[in-house]
PDB file of C-alpha atoms in Angstrom:
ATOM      1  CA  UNK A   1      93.254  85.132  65.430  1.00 52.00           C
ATOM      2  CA  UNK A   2      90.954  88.041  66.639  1.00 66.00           C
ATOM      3  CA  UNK A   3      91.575  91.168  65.808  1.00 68.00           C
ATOM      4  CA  UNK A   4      93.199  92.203  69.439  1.00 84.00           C
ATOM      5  CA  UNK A   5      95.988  89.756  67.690  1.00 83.00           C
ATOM      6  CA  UNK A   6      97.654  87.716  70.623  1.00 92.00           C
ATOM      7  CA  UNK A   7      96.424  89.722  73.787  1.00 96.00           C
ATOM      8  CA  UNK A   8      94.520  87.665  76.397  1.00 97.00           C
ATOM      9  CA  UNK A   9      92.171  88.890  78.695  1.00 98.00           C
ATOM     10  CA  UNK A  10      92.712  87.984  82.879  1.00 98.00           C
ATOM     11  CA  UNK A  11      89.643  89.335  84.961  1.00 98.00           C
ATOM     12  CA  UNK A  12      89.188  89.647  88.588  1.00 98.00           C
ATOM     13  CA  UNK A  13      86.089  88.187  89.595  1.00 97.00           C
ATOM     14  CA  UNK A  14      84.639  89.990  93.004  1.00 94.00           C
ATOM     15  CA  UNK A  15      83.725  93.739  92.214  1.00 94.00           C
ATOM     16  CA  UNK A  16      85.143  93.823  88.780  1.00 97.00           C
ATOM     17  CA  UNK A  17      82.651  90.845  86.956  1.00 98.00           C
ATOM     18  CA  UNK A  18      80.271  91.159  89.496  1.00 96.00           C
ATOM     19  CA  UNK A  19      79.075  92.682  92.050  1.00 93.00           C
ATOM     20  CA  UNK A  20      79.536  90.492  95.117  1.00 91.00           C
ATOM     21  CA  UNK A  21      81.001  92.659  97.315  1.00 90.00           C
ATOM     22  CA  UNK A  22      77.808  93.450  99.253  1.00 93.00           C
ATOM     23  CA  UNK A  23      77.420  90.005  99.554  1.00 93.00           C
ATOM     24  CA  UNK A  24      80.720  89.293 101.379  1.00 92.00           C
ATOM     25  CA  UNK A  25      80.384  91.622 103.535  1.00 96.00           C
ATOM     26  CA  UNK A  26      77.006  90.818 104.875  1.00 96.00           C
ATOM     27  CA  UNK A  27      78.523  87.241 105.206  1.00 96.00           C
ATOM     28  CA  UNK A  28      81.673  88.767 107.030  1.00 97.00           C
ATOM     29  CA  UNK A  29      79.738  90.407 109.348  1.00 98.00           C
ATOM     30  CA  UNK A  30      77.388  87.400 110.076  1.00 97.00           C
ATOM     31  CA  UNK A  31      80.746  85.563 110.693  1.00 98.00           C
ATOM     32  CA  UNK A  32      82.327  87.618 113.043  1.00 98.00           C
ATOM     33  CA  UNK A  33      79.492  88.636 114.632  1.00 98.00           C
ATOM     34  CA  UNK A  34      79.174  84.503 115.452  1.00 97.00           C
ATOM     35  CA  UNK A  35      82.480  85.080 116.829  1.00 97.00           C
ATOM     36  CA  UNK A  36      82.221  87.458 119.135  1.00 97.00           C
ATOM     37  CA  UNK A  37      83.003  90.880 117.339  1.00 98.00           C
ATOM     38  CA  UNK A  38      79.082  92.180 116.561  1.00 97.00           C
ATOM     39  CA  UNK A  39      80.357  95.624 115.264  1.00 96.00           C
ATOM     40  CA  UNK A  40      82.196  95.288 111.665  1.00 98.00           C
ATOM     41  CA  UNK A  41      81.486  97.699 109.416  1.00 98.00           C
ATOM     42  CA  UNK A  42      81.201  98.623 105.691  1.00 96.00           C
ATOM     43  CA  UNK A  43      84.102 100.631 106.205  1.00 96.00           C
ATOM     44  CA  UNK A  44      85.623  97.690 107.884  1.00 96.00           C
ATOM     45  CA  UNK A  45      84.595  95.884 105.072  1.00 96.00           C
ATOM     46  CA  UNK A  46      86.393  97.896 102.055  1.00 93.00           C
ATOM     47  CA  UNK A  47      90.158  97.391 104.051  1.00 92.00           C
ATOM     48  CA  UNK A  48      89.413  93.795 102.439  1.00 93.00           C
ATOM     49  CA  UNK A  49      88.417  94.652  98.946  1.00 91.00           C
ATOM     50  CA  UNK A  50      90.948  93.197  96.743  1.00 88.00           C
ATOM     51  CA  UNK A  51      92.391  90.574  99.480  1.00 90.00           C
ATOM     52  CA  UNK A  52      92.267  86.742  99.688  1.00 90.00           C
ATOM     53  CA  UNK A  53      89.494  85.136 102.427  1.00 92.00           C
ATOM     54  CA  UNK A  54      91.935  83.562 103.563  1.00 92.00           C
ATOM     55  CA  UNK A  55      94.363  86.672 103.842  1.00 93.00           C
ATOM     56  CA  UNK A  56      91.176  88.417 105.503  1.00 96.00           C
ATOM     57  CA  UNK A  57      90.241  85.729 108.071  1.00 96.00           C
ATOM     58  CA  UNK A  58      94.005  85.432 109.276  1.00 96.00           C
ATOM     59  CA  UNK A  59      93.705  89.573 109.735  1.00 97.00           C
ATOM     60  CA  UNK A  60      90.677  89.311 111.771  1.00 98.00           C
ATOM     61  CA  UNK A  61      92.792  87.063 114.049  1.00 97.00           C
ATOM     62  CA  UNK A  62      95.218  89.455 114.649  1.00 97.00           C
ATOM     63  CA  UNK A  63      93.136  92.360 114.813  1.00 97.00           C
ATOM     64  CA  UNK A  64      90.343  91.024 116.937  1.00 97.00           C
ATOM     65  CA  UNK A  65      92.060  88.443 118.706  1.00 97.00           C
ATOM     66  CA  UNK A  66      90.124  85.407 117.913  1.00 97.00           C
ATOM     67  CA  UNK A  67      90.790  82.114 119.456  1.00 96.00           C
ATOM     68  CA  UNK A  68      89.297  80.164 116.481  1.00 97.00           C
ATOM     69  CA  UNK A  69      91.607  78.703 113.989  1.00 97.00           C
ATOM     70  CA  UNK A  70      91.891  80.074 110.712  1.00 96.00           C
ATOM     71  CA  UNK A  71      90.370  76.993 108.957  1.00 96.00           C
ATOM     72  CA  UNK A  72      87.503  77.276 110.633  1.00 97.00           C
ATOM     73  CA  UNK A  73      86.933  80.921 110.192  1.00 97.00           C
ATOM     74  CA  UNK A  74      87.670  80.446 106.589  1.00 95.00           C
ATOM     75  CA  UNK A  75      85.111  77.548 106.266  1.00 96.00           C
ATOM     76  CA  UNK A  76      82.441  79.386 108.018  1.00 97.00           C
ATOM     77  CA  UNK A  77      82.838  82.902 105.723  1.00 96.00           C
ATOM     78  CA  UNK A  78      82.980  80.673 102.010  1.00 93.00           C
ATOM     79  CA  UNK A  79      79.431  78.576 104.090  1.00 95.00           C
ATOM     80  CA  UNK A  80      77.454  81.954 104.560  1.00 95.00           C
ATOM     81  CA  UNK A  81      78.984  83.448 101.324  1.00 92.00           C
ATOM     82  CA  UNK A  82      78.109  80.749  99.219  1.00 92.00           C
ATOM     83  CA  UNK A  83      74.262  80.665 101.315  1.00 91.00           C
ATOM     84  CA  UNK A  84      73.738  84.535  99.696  1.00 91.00           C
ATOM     85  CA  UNK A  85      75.762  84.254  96.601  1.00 88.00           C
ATOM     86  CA  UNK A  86      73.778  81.835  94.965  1.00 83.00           C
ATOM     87  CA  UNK A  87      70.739  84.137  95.119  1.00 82.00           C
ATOM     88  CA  UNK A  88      72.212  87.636  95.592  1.00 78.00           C
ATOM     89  CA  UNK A  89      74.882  88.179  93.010  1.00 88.00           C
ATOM     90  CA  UNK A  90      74.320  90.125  89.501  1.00 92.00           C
ATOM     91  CA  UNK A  91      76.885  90.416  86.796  1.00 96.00           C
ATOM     92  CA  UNK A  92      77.629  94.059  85.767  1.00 97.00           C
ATOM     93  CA  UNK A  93      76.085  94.778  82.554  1.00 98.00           C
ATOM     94  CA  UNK A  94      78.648  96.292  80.402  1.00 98.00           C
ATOM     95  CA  UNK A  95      81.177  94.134  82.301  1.00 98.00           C
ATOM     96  CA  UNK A  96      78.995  90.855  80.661  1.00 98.00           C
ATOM     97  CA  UNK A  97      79.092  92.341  77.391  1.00 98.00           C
ATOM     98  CA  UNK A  98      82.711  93.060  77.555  1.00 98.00           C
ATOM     99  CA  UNK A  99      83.029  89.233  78.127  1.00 98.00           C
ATOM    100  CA  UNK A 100      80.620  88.498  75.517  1.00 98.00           C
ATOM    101  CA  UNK A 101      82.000  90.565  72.864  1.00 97.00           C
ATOM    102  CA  UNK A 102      86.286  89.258  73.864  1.00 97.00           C
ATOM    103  CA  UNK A 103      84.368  85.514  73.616  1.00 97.00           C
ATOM    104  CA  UNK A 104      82.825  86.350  70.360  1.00 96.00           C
ATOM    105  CA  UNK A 105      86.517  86.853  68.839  1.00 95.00           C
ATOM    106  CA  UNK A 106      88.026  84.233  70.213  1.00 96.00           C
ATOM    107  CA  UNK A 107      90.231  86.375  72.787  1.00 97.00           C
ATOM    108  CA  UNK A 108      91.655  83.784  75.188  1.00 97.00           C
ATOM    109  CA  UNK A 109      89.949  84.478  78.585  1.00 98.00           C
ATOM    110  CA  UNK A 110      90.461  84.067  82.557  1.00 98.00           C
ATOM    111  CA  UNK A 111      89.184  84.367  86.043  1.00 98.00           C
ATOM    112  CA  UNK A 112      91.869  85.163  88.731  1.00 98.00           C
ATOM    113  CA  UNK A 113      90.446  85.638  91.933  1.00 96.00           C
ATOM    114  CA  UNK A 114      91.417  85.678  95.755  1.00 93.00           C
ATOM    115  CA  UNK A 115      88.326  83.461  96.197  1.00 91.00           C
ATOM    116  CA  UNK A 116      87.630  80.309  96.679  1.00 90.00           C
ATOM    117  CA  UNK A 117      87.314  78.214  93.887  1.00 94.00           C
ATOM    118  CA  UNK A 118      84.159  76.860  95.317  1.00 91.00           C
ATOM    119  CA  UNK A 119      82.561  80.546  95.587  1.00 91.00           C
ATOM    120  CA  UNK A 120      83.885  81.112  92.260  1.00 94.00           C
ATOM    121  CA  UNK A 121      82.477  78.484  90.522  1.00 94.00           C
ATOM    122  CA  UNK A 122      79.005  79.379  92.026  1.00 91.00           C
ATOM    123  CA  UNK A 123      79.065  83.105  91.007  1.00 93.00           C
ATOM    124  CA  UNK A 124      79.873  82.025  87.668  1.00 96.00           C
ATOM    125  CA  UNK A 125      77.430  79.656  87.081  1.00 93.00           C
ATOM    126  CA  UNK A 126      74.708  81.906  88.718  1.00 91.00           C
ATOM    127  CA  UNK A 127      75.190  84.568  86.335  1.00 94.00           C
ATOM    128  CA  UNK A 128      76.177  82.127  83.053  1.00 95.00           C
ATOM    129  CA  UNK A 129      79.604  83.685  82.829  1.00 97.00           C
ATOM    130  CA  UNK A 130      80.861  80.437  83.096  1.00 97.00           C
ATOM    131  CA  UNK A 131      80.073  79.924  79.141  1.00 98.00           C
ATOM    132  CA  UNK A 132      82.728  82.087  78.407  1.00 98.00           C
ATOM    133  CA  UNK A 133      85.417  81.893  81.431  1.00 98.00           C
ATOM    134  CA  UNK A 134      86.491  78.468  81.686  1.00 97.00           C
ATOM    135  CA  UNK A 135      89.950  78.765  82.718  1.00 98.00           C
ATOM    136  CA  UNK A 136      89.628  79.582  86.600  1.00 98.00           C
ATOM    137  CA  UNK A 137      92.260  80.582  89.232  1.00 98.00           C
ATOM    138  CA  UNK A 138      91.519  80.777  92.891  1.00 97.00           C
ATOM    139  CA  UNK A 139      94.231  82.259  95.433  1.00 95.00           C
ATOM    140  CA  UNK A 140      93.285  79.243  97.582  1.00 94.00           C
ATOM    141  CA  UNK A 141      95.526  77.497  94.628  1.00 97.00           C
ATOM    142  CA  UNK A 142      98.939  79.694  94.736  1.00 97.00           C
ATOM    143  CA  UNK A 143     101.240  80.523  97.284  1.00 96.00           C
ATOM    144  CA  UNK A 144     100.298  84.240  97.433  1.00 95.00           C
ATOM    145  CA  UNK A 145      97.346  85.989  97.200  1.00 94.00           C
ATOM    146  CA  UNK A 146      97.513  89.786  95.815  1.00 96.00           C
ATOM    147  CA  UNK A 147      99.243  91.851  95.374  1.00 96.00           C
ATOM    148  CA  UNK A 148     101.376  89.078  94.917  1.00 97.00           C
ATOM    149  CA  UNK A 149     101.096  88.391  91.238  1.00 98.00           C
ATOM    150  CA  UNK A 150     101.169  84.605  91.964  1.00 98.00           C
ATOM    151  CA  UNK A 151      97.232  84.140  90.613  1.00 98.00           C
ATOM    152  CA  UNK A 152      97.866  86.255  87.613  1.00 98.00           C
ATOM    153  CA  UNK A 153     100.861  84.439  86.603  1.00 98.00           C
ATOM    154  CA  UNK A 154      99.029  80.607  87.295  1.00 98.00           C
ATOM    155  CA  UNK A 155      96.290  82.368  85.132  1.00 98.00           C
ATOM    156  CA  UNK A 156      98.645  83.321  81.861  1.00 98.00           C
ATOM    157  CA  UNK A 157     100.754  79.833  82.229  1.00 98.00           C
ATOM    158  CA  UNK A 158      96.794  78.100  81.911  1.00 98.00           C
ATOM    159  CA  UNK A 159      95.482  80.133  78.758  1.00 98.00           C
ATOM    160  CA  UNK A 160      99.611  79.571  77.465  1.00 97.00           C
ATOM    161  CA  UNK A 161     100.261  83.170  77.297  1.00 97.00           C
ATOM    162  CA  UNK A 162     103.363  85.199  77.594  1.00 97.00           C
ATOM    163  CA  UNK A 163     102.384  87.577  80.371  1.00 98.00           C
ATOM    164  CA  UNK A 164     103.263  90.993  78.941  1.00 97.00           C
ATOM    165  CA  UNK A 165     100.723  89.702  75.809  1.00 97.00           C
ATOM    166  CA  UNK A 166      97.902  89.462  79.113  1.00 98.00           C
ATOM    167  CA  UNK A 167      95.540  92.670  80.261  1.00 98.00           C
ATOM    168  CA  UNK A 168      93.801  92.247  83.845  1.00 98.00           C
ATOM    169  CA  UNK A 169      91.047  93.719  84.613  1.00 98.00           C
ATOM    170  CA  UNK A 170      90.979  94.707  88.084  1.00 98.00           C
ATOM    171  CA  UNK A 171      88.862  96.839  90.452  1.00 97.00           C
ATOM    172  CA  UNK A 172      91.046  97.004  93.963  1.00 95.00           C
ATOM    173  CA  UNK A 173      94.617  98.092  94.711  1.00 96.00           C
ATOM    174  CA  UNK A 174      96.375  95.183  95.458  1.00 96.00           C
ATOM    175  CA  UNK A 175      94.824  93.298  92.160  1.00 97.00           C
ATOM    176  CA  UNK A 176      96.291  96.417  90.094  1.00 98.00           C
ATOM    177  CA  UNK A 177     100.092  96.022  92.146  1.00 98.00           C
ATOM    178  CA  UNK A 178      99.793  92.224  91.301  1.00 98.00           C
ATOM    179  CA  UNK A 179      99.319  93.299  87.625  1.00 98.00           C
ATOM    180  CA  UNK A 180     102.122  95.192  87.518  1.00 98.00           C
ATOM    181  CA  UNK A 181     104.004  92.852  89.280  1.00 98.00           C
ATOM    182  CA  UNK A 182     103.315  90.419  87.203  1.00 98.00           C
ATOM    183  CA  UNK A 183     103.946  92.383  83.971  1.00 98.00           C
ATOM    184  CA  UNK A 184     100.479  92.970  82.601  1.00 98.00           C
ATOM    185  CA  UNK A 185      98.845  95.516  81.303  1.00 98.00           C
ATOM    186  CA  UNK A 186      95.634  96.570  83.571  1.00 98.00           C
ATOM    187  CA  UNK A 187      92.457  97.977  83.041  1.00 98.00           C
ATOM    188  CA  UNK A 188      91.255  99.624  86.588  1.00 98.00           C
ATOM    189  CA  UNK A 189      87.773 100.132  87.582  1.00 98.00           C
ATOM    190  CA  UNK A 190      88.056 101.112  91.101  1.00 97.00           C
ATOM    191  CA  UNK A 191      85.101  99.870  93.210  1.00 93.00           C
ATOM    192  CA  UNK A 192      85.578 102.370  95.951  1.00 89.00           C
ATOM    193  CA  UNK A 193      86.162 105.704  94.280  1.00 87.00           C
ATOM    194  CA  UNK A 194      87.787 107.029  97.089  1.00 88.00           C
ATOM    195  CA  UNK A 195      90.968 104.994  95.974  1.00 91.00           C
ATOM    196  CA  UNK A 196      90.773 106.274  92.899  1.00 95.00           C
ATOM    197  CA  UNK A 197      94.148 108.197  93.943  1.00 96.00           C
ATOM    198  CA  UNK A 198      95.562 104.945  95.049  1.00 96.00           C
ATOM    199  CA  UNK A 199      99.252 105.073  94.323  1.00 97.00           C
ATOM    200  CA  UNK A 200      98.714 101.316  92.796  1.00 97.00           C
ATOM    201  CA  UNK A 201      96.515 102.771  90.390  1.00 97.00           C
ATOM    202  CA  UNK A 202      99.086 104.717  88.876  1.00 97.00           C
ATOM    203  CA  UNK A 203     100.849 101.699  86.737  1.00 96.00           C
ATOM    204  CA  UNK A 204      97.416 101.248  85.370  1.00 98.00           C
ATOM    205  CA  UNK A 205      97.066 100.886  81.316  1.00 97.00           C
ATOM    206  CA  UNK A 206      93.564 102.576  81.719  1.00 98.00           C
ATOM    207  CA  UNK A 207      91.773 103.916  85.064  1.00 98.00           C
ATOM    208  CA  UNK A 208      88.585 104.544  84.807  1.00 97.00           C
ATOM    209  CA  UNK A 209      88.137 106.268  88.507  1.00 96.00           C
ATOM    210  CA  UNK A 210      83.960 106.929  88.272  1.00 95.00           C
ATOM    211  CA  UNK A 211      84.538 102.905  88.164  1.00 96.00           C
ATOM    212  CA  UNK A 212      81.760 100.912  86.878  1.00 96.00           C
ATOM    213  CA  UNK A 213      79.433 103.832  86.010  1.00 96.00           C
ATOM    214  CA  UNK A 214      82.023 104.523  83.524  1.00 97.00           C
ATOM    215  CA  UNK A 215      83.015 101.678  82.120  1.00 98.00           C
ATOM    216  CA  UNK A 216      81.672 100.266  79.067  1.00 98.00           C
ATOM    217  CA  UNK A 217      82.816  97.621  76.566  1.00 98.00           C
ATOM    218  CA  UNK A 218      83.339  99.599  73.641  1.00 97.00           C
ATOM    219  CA  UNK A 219      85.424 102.082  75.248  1.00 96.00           C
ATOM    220  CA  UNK A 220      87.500  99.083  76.955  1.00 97.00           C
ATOM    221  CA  UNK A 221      88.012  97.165  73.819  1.00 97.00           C
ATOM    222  CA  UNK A 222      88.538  99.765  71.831  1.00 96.00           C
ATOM    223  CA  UNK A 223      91.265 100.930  74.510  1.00 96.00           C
ATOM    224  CA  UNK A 224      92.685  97.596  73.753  1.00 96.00           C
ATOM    225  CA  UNK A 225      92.752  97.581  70.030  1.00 94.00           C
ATOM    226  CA  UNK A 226      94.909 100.698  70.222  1.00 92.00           C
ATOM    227  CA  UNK A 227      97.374  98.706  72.785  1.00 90.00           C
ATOM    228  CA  UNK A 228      97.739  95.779  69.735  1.00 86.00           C
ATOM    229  CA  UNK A 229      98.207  98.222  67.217  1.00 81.00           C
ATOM    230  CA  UNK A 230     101.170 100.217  69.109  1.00 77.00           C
ATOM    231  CA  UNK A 231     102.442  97.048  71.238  1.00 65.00           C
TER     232      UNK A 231
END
């Protein structure tokens, strides 16, 4: 056993892991702007941080009245996401260390993520995180996406976890309320700082609100050696 005892790790793949967010927003906008709406924005963009493709096509529907079905919306996002992802995507650097040095002791690991499992097996084979995250959870495989806890709950029954023993680390709102919801603990590294203040980010374990540029692996394991020692 490692010396975090029986804590597993769940991680949230898009703007936690890596940093793909760029990426799917540049293929959101190529989307819509296919479909009609040639004005979507970054600011657009971060209302979806944290939510399902599929969740986000079936928005734009609503919100920009599109006559295209869902399916096919979905389809052509995952095509032009998976076109720039395979070239375009970087791990975060402490984030891959943090991975390395869980792997290293034998801390039971995961990938739960509101993309699709297609999209998430590229990303993780592009950056060789998938040596160390086998077991892999797409929303496209649950009922709900987050901040449903559905994906984090799949992801603890896979590793054979009790999920209070489980940590997610999360970098949106709604993967930090399906945390909770699902009764993890939750490291936060907010990928817009400006929801930093989020009210979901209160039931956080740890919130580290400069996000990434503070995070590191040392502090975040060490954070969690302290939860197995008073757990």
């Amino acid at each position: 056993m490692s010396t975090l005892g029986g804590i597993s790790v769940v991680f949230d793949l898009d703007g936690t892991l890596v940093d793909s967010e760029p990426t799917y927003y540049e293929a959101g906008r190529l989307t819509l702007a296919e479909y009609g709406v040639p004005d979507f924005t970054w600011a657009d963009h971060e209302e979806y941080v944290g939510i399902s493709t599929q969740e986000t096509v079936a928005h734009w529907k609503r919100r920009y009245g599109l006559d295209a079905p869902a399916e096919e919306l979905l389809a052509a996002k995952n095509r032009r996401y998976l076109e720039l992802a395979r070239t375009a995507t970087r791990a975060y650097p402490e984030m891959r260390k943090f991975v390395e040095l869980l792997a290293g002791e034998g801390v039971p690991l995961a990938v739960a993520s509101g993309s699709s499992p297609k999209a998430i097996e590229a990303i993780l084979s592009c950056t060789g995180l998938d040596a160390y995250l086998r077991t892999v959870v797409s929303a496209d495989e649950v009922a709900r996406g987050k901040p449903a806890p559905d994906v984090f709950l799949e992801a603890a029954r896979r590793l054979g976890a009790v999920p209070a023993d489980c940590v997610v680390v999360e970098d949106a709102a709604p993967g930090a309320a399906a945390a909770h919801a699902a009764g993890m603990r939750c490291i936060a590294v907010p990928y817009v700082a400006a929801q930093a203040d989020a009210p979901e980010f209160a039931t956080a374990g740890l919130l580290l609100r400069g996000g990434q540029a503070e995070f590191t692996a040392r502090a975040a394991h060490d954070w969690l050696l302290c939860e197995t020692r008073t757990s």
